[in-house]
Coordinates of C-alpha atoms in Angstrom, one line a residue:
Chain A
M817 CA -5.8 27.4 -50.6
T818 CA -3.7 26.9 -53.7
F819 CA -2.9 23.5 -55.0
A820 CA 0.3 22.0 -53.8
A821 CA 1.8 18.8 -55.1
D822 CA 2.3 16.0 -52.6
T823 CA 6.1 16.5 -52.8
E824 CA 5.7 20.1 -51.8
L825 CA 3.5 19.3 -48.9
I826 CA 6.0 16.7 -47.7
E827 CA 8.8 19.1 -47.9
N828 CA 6.9 21.7 -45.9
F829 CA 5.9 19.1 -43.3
L830 CA 9.5 18.0 -42.9
N831 CA 10.4 21.6 -42.4
G832 CA 8.0 21.7 -39.5
D833 CA 4.6 22.7 -41.0
I834 CA 2.0 20.4 -39.5
N835 CA -0.7 21.9 -41.7
S836 CA 0.9 20.5 -44.8
F837 CA 0.7 17.1 -43.3
N838 CA -3.0 17.6 -42.6
R839 CA -3.5 18.6 -46.2
L840 CA -1.9 15.3 -47.3
V841 CA -4.2 13.5 -44.8
H842 CA -7.3 15.2 -46.2
R843 CA -6.2 14.4 -49.7
W844 CA -5.6 10.7 -49.1
Q845 CA -7.7 9.6 -46.2
N846 CA -10.9 8.8 -48.1
R847 CA -9.1 7.0 -50.9
L848 CA -7.1 4.9 -48.4
Y849 CA -10.3 4.2 -46.5
S850 CA -12.1 2.9 -49.7
F851 CA -9.1 0.7 -50.4
A852 CA -8.8 -0.6 -46.8
Y853 CA -12.6 -1.2 -46.6
R854 CA -12.6 -3.3 -49.8
Y855 CA -9.6 -5.2 -48.5
V856 CA -10.7 -6.0 -44.9
M857 CA -14.5 -5.5 -45.7
N858 CA -15.3 -3.9 -42.4
E859 CA -16.0 -0.2 -41.8
Q860 CA -14.5 0.2 -38.3
D861 CA -11.4 -1.9 -39.1
A862 CA -10.8 0.1 -42.3
K863 CA -10.9 3.3 -40.3
E864 CA -8.5 2.1 -37.7
I865 CA -6.2 0.9 -40.4
V866 CA -6.2 4.2 -42.2
Q867 CA -5.5 6.0 -38.9
S868 CA -2.6 3.7 -38.2
A869 CA -1.3 4.1 -41.7
L870 CA -1.3 7.9 -41.4
I871 CA 0.3 7.9 -38.0
K872 CA 3.0 5.6 -39.5
A873 CA 3.4 8.0 -42.3
Y874 CA 3.6 10.9 -39.9
K875 CA 6.4 9.2 -37.9
N876 CA 8.4 7.9 -40.9
L877 CA 7.9 10.5 -43.6
N878 CA 11.5 11.7 -43.2
R879 CA 12.6 8.2 -44.3
L880 CA 10.8 8.3 -47.6
K881 CA 13.6 8.7 -50.0
E882 CA 11.6 9.5 -53.1
P883 CA 8.8 11.9 -52.1
E884 CA 7.2 11.7 -55.6
K885 CA 6.4 8.1 -54.7
F886 CA 4.3 9.1 -51.7
S887 CA 1.1 7.5 -53.1
S888 CA 2.7 4.1 -53.6
W889 CA 4.4 4.4 -50.2
I890 CA 1.3 5.2 -48.3
F891 CA -0.7 2.5 -50.1
Q892 CA 2.1 0.1 -49.4
I893 CA 1.8 0.9 -45.7
T894 CA -1.9 0.4 -45.8
V895 CA -1.6 -2.9 -47.7
N896 CA 0.7 -4.2 -45.0
L897 CA -1.6 -3.1 -42.2
C898 CA -4.6 -4.8 -44.0
K899 CA -2.6 -8.0 -44.5
D900 CA -1.5 -8.0 -40.8
H901 CA -5.0 -7.3 -39.7
L902 CA -6.5 -10.2 -41.7
K903 CA -3.7 -12.5 -40.5
R904 CA -4.3 -11.6 -36.8
N905 CA -8.0 -11.9 -37.1
S906 CA -8.3 -15.3 -38.8
K907 CA -11.7 -15.6 -37.0
N908 CA -12.9 -12.2 -37.9
R909 CA -15.9 -10.7 -39.5
Y910 CA -14.4 -11.2 -42.9
A911 CA -14.2 -14.9 -42.4
E912 CA -17.7 -15.0 -41.2
L913 CA -18.7 -13.1 -44.3
T914 CA -17.2 -15.8 -46.5
D915 CA -18.5 -18.6 -44.3
D916 CA -22.1 -17.5 -44.6
I917 CA -22.2 -17.9 -48.3
L918 CA -19.9 -20.9 -48.5
T919 CA -21.9 -23.5 -46.6
N920 CA -19.3 -25.9 -45.3
G921 CA -16.8 -24.3 -47.6
N922 CA -18.5 -25.7 -50.7
S923 CA -18.8 -23.0 -53.3
S924 CA -21.3 -25.0 -55.3
N925 CA -23.9 -24.2 -52.6
L926 CA -23.4 -20.5 -53.4
N927 CA -26.4 -20.5 -55.6
N928 CA -28.7 -22.0 -53.1
A929 CA -27.3 -19.9 -50.2
V930 CA -27.9 -16.6 -51.9
I931 CA -30.6 -17.1 -54.4
S932 CA -33.3 -19.7 -54.0
D933 CA -35.6 -18.7 -56.9
S934 CA -34.9 -19.4 -60.5
D935 CA -35.7 -16.0 -61.9
P936 CA -32.4 -14.1 -61.6
V937 CA -33.6 -10.5 -62.2
S938 CA -36.4 -10.3 -59.7
N939 CA -34.2 -11.9 -57.1
I940 CA -31.2 -9.7 -57.6
N941 CA -33.4 -6.7 -57.3
Q942 CA -34.5 -7.9 -53.9
L943 CA -30.9 -8.5 -52.9
D944 CA -28.3 -5.8 -52.9
L945 CA -26.1 -6.2 -55.9
S946 CA -23.4 -4.3 -54.1
S947 CA -23.3 -6.9 -51.3
I948 CA -23.3 -9.7 -53.8
I949 CA -20.2 -8.3 -55.4
K950 CA -18.6 -7.9 -52.0
R951 CA -19.4 -11.5 -51.1
S952 CA -18.1 -12.8 -54.3
L953 CA -14.9 -10.9 -54.0
A954 CA -14.5 -12.2 -50.5
Q955 CA -14.3 -15.7 -52.0
L956 CA -11.1 -15.0 -54.0
S957 CA -7.7 -15.6 -52.5
E958 CA -6.4 -12.5 -50.7
E959 CA -3.6 -12.3 -53.3
Q960 CA -6.0 -12.1 -56.2
R961 CA -8.4 -9.8 -54.4
V962 CA -5.9 -7.2 -53.5
V963 CA -4.7 -7.0 -57.1
I964 CA -8.3 -6.7 -58.3
I965 CA -9.1 -3.9 -55.8
M966 CA -6.0 -2.0 -56.7
K967 CA -6.7 -2.2 -60.4
E968 CA -10.5 -2.1 -60.6
Y969 CA -11.3 0.4 -57.9
E970 CA -8.0 2.4 -57.5
G971 CA -6.9 2.3 -61.1
F972 CA -3.3 1.7 -60.4
K973 CA -1.0 0.5 -63.3
F974 CA 0.1 -3.1 -63.1
S975 CA 3.7 -1.9 -62.7
E976 CA 2.7 0.3 -59.7
I977 CA 0.8 -2.6 -58.1
A978 CA 3.9 -4.9 -58.6
E979 CA 6.0 -2.3 -56.8
M980 CA 3.6 -1.9 -53.9
L981 CA 3.1 -5.6 -53.4
N982 CA 6.7 -6.3 -54.0
V983 CA 6.0 -9.1 -56.5
P984 CA 7.0 -9.5 -60.2
L985 CA 4.9 -7.8 -62.8
S986 CA 4.0 -11.1 -64.4
T987 CA 2.7 -12.3 -61.1
V988 CA 0.4 -9.3 -60.7
K989 CA -1.0 -9.9 -64.2
S990 CA -1.6 -13.5 -63.7
R991 CA -3.3 -12.9 -60.3
M992 CA -5.5 -10.3 -62.1
Y993 CA -6.3 -12.7 -64.9
Y994 CA -7.2 -15.7 -62.7
G995 CA -8.9 -13.5 -60.1
I996 CA -11.2 -11.9 -62.7
T997 CA -11.8 -15.3 -64.3
Q998 CA -12.8 -16.6 -61.0
M999 CA -15.1 -13.6 -60.4
Q1000 CA -16.7 -14.4 -63.8
K1001 CA -17.5 -17.9 -62.7
I1002 CA -18.9 -16.9 -59.3
L1003 CA -21.1 -14.2 -60.9
K1004 CA -22.2 -16.6 -63.6
K1005 CA -23.3 -19.1 -60.9
L1006 CA -25.4 -16.3 -59.4
N1007 CA -26.8 -15.4 -62.9
I1008 CA -25.4 -11.9 -62.6
D1009 CA -25.3 -10.9 -66.2
E1010 CA -25.3 -7.8 -68.2
E1011 CA -29.1 -7.5 -68.0
V1012 CA -28.9 -7.4 -64.2
V1013 CA -26.1 -4.9 -64.2
F1014 CA -27.9 -2.6 -66.6
N1015 CA -31.1 -3.0 -64.7
E1016 CA -29.4 -1.8 -61.5
M1017 CA -27.7 1.1 -63.3
Chain B
M90 CA -1.1 -14.3 -83.2
K91 CA -2.1 -17.5 -81.6
C92 CA -4.9 -17.6 -79.0
E93 CA -2.4 -18.8 -76.3
K94 CA -0.4 -15.7 -76.9
T95 CA -3.3 -13.4 -76.5
K96 CA -3.9 -14.6 -72.9
E97 CA -0.8 -12.6 -72.0
Y98 CA -2.2 -9.5 -73.7
I99 CA -5.9 -9.6 -73.0
I100 CA -5.6 -8.1 -69.5
D101 CA -3.2 -5.5 -70.8
F102 CA -5.5 -4.7 -73.7
F103 CA -8.6 -4.4 -71.6
Y104 CA -6.9 -2.1 -69.0
D105 CA -5.3 -0.1 -71.8
E106 CA -1.7 -1.0 -70.8
I107 CA -0.7 -2.9 -73.9
P108 CA 2.3 -1.7 -75.9
E109 CA 1.3 0.0 -79.1
E110 CA 2.7 -2.6 -81.6
E111 CA 1.1 -5.4 -79.6
R112 CA -2.2 -3.6 -79.7
I113 CA -2.2 -3.6 -83.5
N114 CA -1.5 -7.4 -83.5
F115 CA -4.0 -8.0 -80.8
E116 CA -6.8 -6.0 -82.6
S117 CA -6.3 -7.9 -85.8
H118 CA -6.3 -11.2 -84.0
L119 CA -9.6 -10.2 -82.3
K120 CA -11.2 -9.7 -85.7
E121 CA -10.5 -13.3 -86.6
C122 CA -11.0 -15.0 -83.2
K123 CA -14.5 -15.4 -81.8
K124 CA -13.2 -17.0 -78.7
C125 CA -11.0 -14.1 -77.7
R126 CA -13.8 -11.6 -78.5
E127 CA -16.1 -13.5 -76.2
E128 CA -13.5 -13.6 -73.5
L129 CA -13.0 -9.8 -73.8
A130 CA -16.7 -9.3 -73.6
E131 CA -16.8 -11.4 -70.4
L132 CA -14.0 -9.4 -69.0
K133 CA -16.0 -6.1 -69.7
K134 CA -19.1 -7.5 -68.1
T135 CA -17.3 -8.7 -64.9
S136 CA -15.5 -5.4 -64.6
K137 CA -18.7 -3.5 -65.0
A138 CA -20.5 -5.7 -62.4
M139 CA -17.6 -5.2 -59.9
K140 CA -18.1 -1.4 -60.2
M141 CA -21.5 -1.9 -58.6
W142 CA -19.9 -2.5 -55.3
K143 CA -20.8 0.6 -53.3
I144 CA -19.1 1.2 -50.0
P145 CA -20.2 3.2 -46.9
E146 CA -19.3 6.9 -46.9
P147 CA -15.8 7.2 -45.5
N148 CA -16.5 10.2 -43.3
M149 CA -12.9 10.2 -42.2
N150 CA -11.8 13.4 -40.6
L151 CA -8.3 12.9 -39.2
E152 CA -6.4 15.9 -38.0
F153 CA -2.9 15.8 -36.8
T154 CA -2.3 18.5 -34.2
S155 CA 1.1 17.6 -32.8
E156 CA 3.7 20.1 -33.9
R157 CA 7.3 19.2 -33.9
G158 CA 7.8 21.4 -30.9
T159 CA 9.3 21.5 -27.5
F160 CA 9.6 18.5 -25.2
F161 CA 6.7 19.7 -23.2
D162 CA 4.5 19.9 -26.3
K163 CA 5.6 16.4 -27.1
I164 CA 4.5 15.1 -23.7
K165 CA 1.1 16.8 -24.2
D166 CA 0.7 15.3 -27.6
L167 CA 1.5 11.9 -26.3
A168 CA -1.0 12.3 -23.5
G169 CA -3.6 13.2 -26.1
L170 CA -2.6 10.3 -28.3
F171 CA -2.9 7.9 -25.4
S172 CA -6.2 9.2 -24.2
T173 CA -7.8 8.4 -27.6
F174 CA -6.5 4.9 -27.6
I175 CA -6.5 4.0 -24.0
K176 CA -9.7 3.3 -22.4
K177 CA -9.1 0.1 -20.4
P178 CA -7.6 0.1 -16.8
A179 CA -4.5 -1.8 -17.9
Y180 CA -3.8 0.8 -20.4
V181 CA -4.1 3.5 -17.7
F182 CA -1.5 1.6 -15.8
T183 CA 0.7 1.6 -18.9
V184 CA 0.3 5.3 -19.1
S185 CA 1.3 5.7 -15.5
L186 CA 4.5 3.8 -16.3
M187 CA 5.0 6.1 -19.2
A188 CA 4.6 9.1 -17.0
V189 CA 7.3 7.8 -14.6
F190 CA 9.5 7.2 -17.6
L191 CA 9.0 10.7 -18.8
V192 CA 10.1 12.1 -15.5
L193 CA 13.1 9.8 -15.5
S194 CA 14.0 10.9 -18.9
F195 CA 14.6 14.4 -17.5
S196 CA 17.0 13.7 -14.8
N197 CA 20.0 11.8 -13.8
F198 CA 18.6 8.9 -12.0
K199 CA 19.2 5.5 -10.6
A200 CA 16.2 3.3 -11.2
S201 CA 15.4 -0.3 -10.8
Y202 CA 12.4 -2.0 -12.0
N203 CA 11.0 -5.3 -10.9
P204 CA 8.8 -6.8 -13.6
D205 CA 7.4 -9.4 -11.2
T206 CA 5.9 -6.9 -8.9
G207 CA 5.6 -4.1 -11.4
S208 CA 7.3 -1.8 -9.0
F209 CA 9.7 1.0 -9.8
S210 CA 12.2 2.2 -7.3
I211 CA 13.8 5.5 -8.2
S212 CA 16.3 7.7 -6.9
T213 CA 16.9 10.8 -8.9
S214 CA 19.1 13.7 -8.8
I215 CA 20.0 16.3 -11.3
F216 CA 22.8 17.5 -9.0
G217 CA 22.6 14.7 -6.5
S218 CA 25.1 13.8 -3.9
S219 CA 27.7 13.2 -6.6
S220 CA 29.2 16.3 -8.1
D221 CA 30.2 14.4 -11.2
P222 CA 28.8 15.7 -14.4
V223 CA 26.0 13.7 -15.8
N224 CA 27.2 10.6 -17.4
E225 CA 25.1 10.3 -20.6
G226 CA 26.3 6.9 -21.5
V227 CA 25.2 5.3 -18.3
I228 CA 21.9 7.0 -18.5
N229 CA 21.2 5.8 -22.0
Q230 CA 22.1 2.3 -20.9
Q231 CA 19.7 2.5 -18.0
L232 CA 17.0 4.0 -20.3
E233 CA 17.4 1.1 -22.7
I234 CA 17.1 -1.5 -19.9
I235 CA 14.0 0.2 -18.5
Q236 CA 12.6 0.6 -21.9
Q237 CA 13.1 -3.1 -22.6
K238 CA 11.6 -4.2 -19.3
L239 CA 8.7 -1.8 -19.7
L240 CA 7.9 -3.3 -23.0
E241 CA 8.1 -6.8 -21.6
R242 CA 5.9 -5.8 -18.8
L243 CA 3.5 -4.1 -21.3
N244 CA 3.3 -7.4 -23.2
L245 CA 2.3 -9.2 -20.1
I246 CA -0.3 -6.6 -19.1
L247 CA -1.9 -6.6 -22.5
T248 CA -2.0 -10.4 -23.1
D249 CA -5.6 -10.4 -22.0
Y250 CA -6.6 -8.0 -24.6
D251 CA -7.2 -8.7 -28.2
N252 CA -4.2 -8.9 -30.5
F253 CA -5.0 -5.9 -32.6
N254 CA -5.2 -3.5 -29.7
R255 CA -2.1 -4.9 -28.1
D256 CA -0.1 -4.6 -31.3
R257 CA -1.3 -1.1 -31.8
T258 CA -0.5 0.0 -28.3
E259 CA 3.0 -1.6 -28.5
R260 CA 3.7 0.3 -31.7
I261 CA 2.6 3.5 -30.2
V262 CA 4.6 3.0 -27.0
M263 CA 7.6 1.9 -29.0
N264 CA 7.4 5.0 -31.3
A265 CA 6.9 7.2 -28.3
M266 CA 9.9 5.8 -26.5
N267 CA 12.2 6.2 -29.5
E268 CA 11.1 9.7 -30.1
L269 CA 11.4 10.6 -26.5
Q270 CA 14.9 9.2 -26.2
I271 CA 16.1 11.2 -29.2
Q272 CA 14.4 14.3 -27.9
R273 CA 15.6 13.7 -24.5
E274 CA 19.2 13.6 -25.6
R275 CA 18.8 17.0 -27.1
D276 CA 16.8 18.5 -24.2
F277 CA 18.9 17.2 -21.5
A278 CA 21.8 19.4 -22.1
T279 CA 19.7 22.5 -22.3
F280 CA 17.7 21.6 -19.3
G281 CA 20.8 20.7 -17.2
S282 CA 22.7 23.8 -18.1
S283 CA 19.8 26.1 -17.3
L284 CA 19.5 24.4 -13.9
V285 CA 23.2 24.9 -13.3
S286 CA 23.0 28.6 -14.0
L287 CA 19.8 28.8 -11.9
Q288 CA 21.6 27.1 -9.1
E289 CA 24.6 29.4 -9.5
T290 CA 22.5 32.6 -9.4
T291 CA 20.2 31.5 -6.6
G292 CA 22.7 29.5 -4.7
E293 CA 19.9 27.1 -4.1
K294 CA 20.3 23.3 -4.2
F295 CA 17.6 21.3 -5.7
D296 CA 17.7 18.3 -3.5
N297 CA 14.3 17.1 -4.1
T298 CA 14.8 17.0 -7.8
L299 CA 11.9 14.8 -8.7
A300 CA 9.4 17.1 -7.1
F301 CA 11.2 20.0 -8.8
V302 CA 10.9 18.4 -12.2
L303 CA 7.3 17.5 -11.6
G304 CA 6.6 21.1 -10.6
L305 CA 8.2 22.4 -13.7
M306 CA 6.1 20.0 -15.8
E307 CA 3.0 21.0 -14.0
Q308 CA 3.7 24.7 -14.5
S309 CA 4.2 24.1 -18.2
G310 CA 0.8 22.4 -18.3
A311 CA 2.3 19.2 -19.5
I312 CA 0.9 17.2 -16.6
E313 CA -1.6 17.7 -13.9
I314 CA -0.7 16.6 -10.4
K315 CA -3.4 15.5 -8.1
K316 CA -2.9 16.7 -4.5

């Protein structure tokens, strides 16, 4: 199978070739899943969101005016579904996730809740660093978190993120700045420093 | 360059999105400013730590099989779509409503729907007692009314279920309805005219139109009729 650009596949699909749409699906589904998973922090929900996003794309692809912007478009659909999902499920697993580290919503207890010993390295090794990062990110505001995910894990440019989230560029950058500063504070409290990260690597 | 100014650029610099001339300014500022160097180092560290978040294998394997094909294909696709989403009894009821709707969408009909009892009463005829040509406008109006009521009804049925599923089902039904109506308008003419010619050649009147349509659908494999 030769490589075809997204735009080519879109054109073929709109001319009736379902196989082209499936190639788009195969190309994007895992990346969309990773994004949705990091956003809603639940495997099953992420899968359903990606499925809904792709069905939406299937139904509405003929309305996409600039096919070269397919990636922004499909991510935008996914972002909106994630947003709706979290809004609908205010008492969802994601909320529980944050609750269990924020005892009574007080972040100063974070240290005690996650780590009880004073030696950071040995403790972190027992814990899963991956889940610590996950839990820390869960404490950020949704607005900050989505920008961080799009930048850190998806590698979008700030201008692309601004377009997808439909907010000014300066807003995206300030959310990124304050979000990452917030992450620094959280990780510092947990004594996650370079040593730990290198140790894990 | 003042420290305050660098706040604007430190994020751009770190993610390599800083304009070239600003980069030069920023780099020379970094040489002088310990505070900014430290901040940049912190940024690096945090970014590196965040990369440690591993997520479960996606294992997604979605496959779209519905071709933009004939109306019958569409019905089959829809049935497939529903069978994956619909497991609960209330949804099955919804699907039955959909099935009735599908049949209706084929023919000239008079239909009334009572949302309180959930009952449809239908009288259909493609060439019924009236010899008038099919009045598309009226049909579309009726379709819209039924569609609206069906959706209202659907809302009631699904209230007991969790919001996510309800919303999803609504979306699917809504999309299906819209597509069907568009397709229906195209197919109706073809279907009607072929029936006219069939009637002319065979001289046979299709009085029991609903059964006839169902029979056709069954033959095409679109639906299965339990006897």
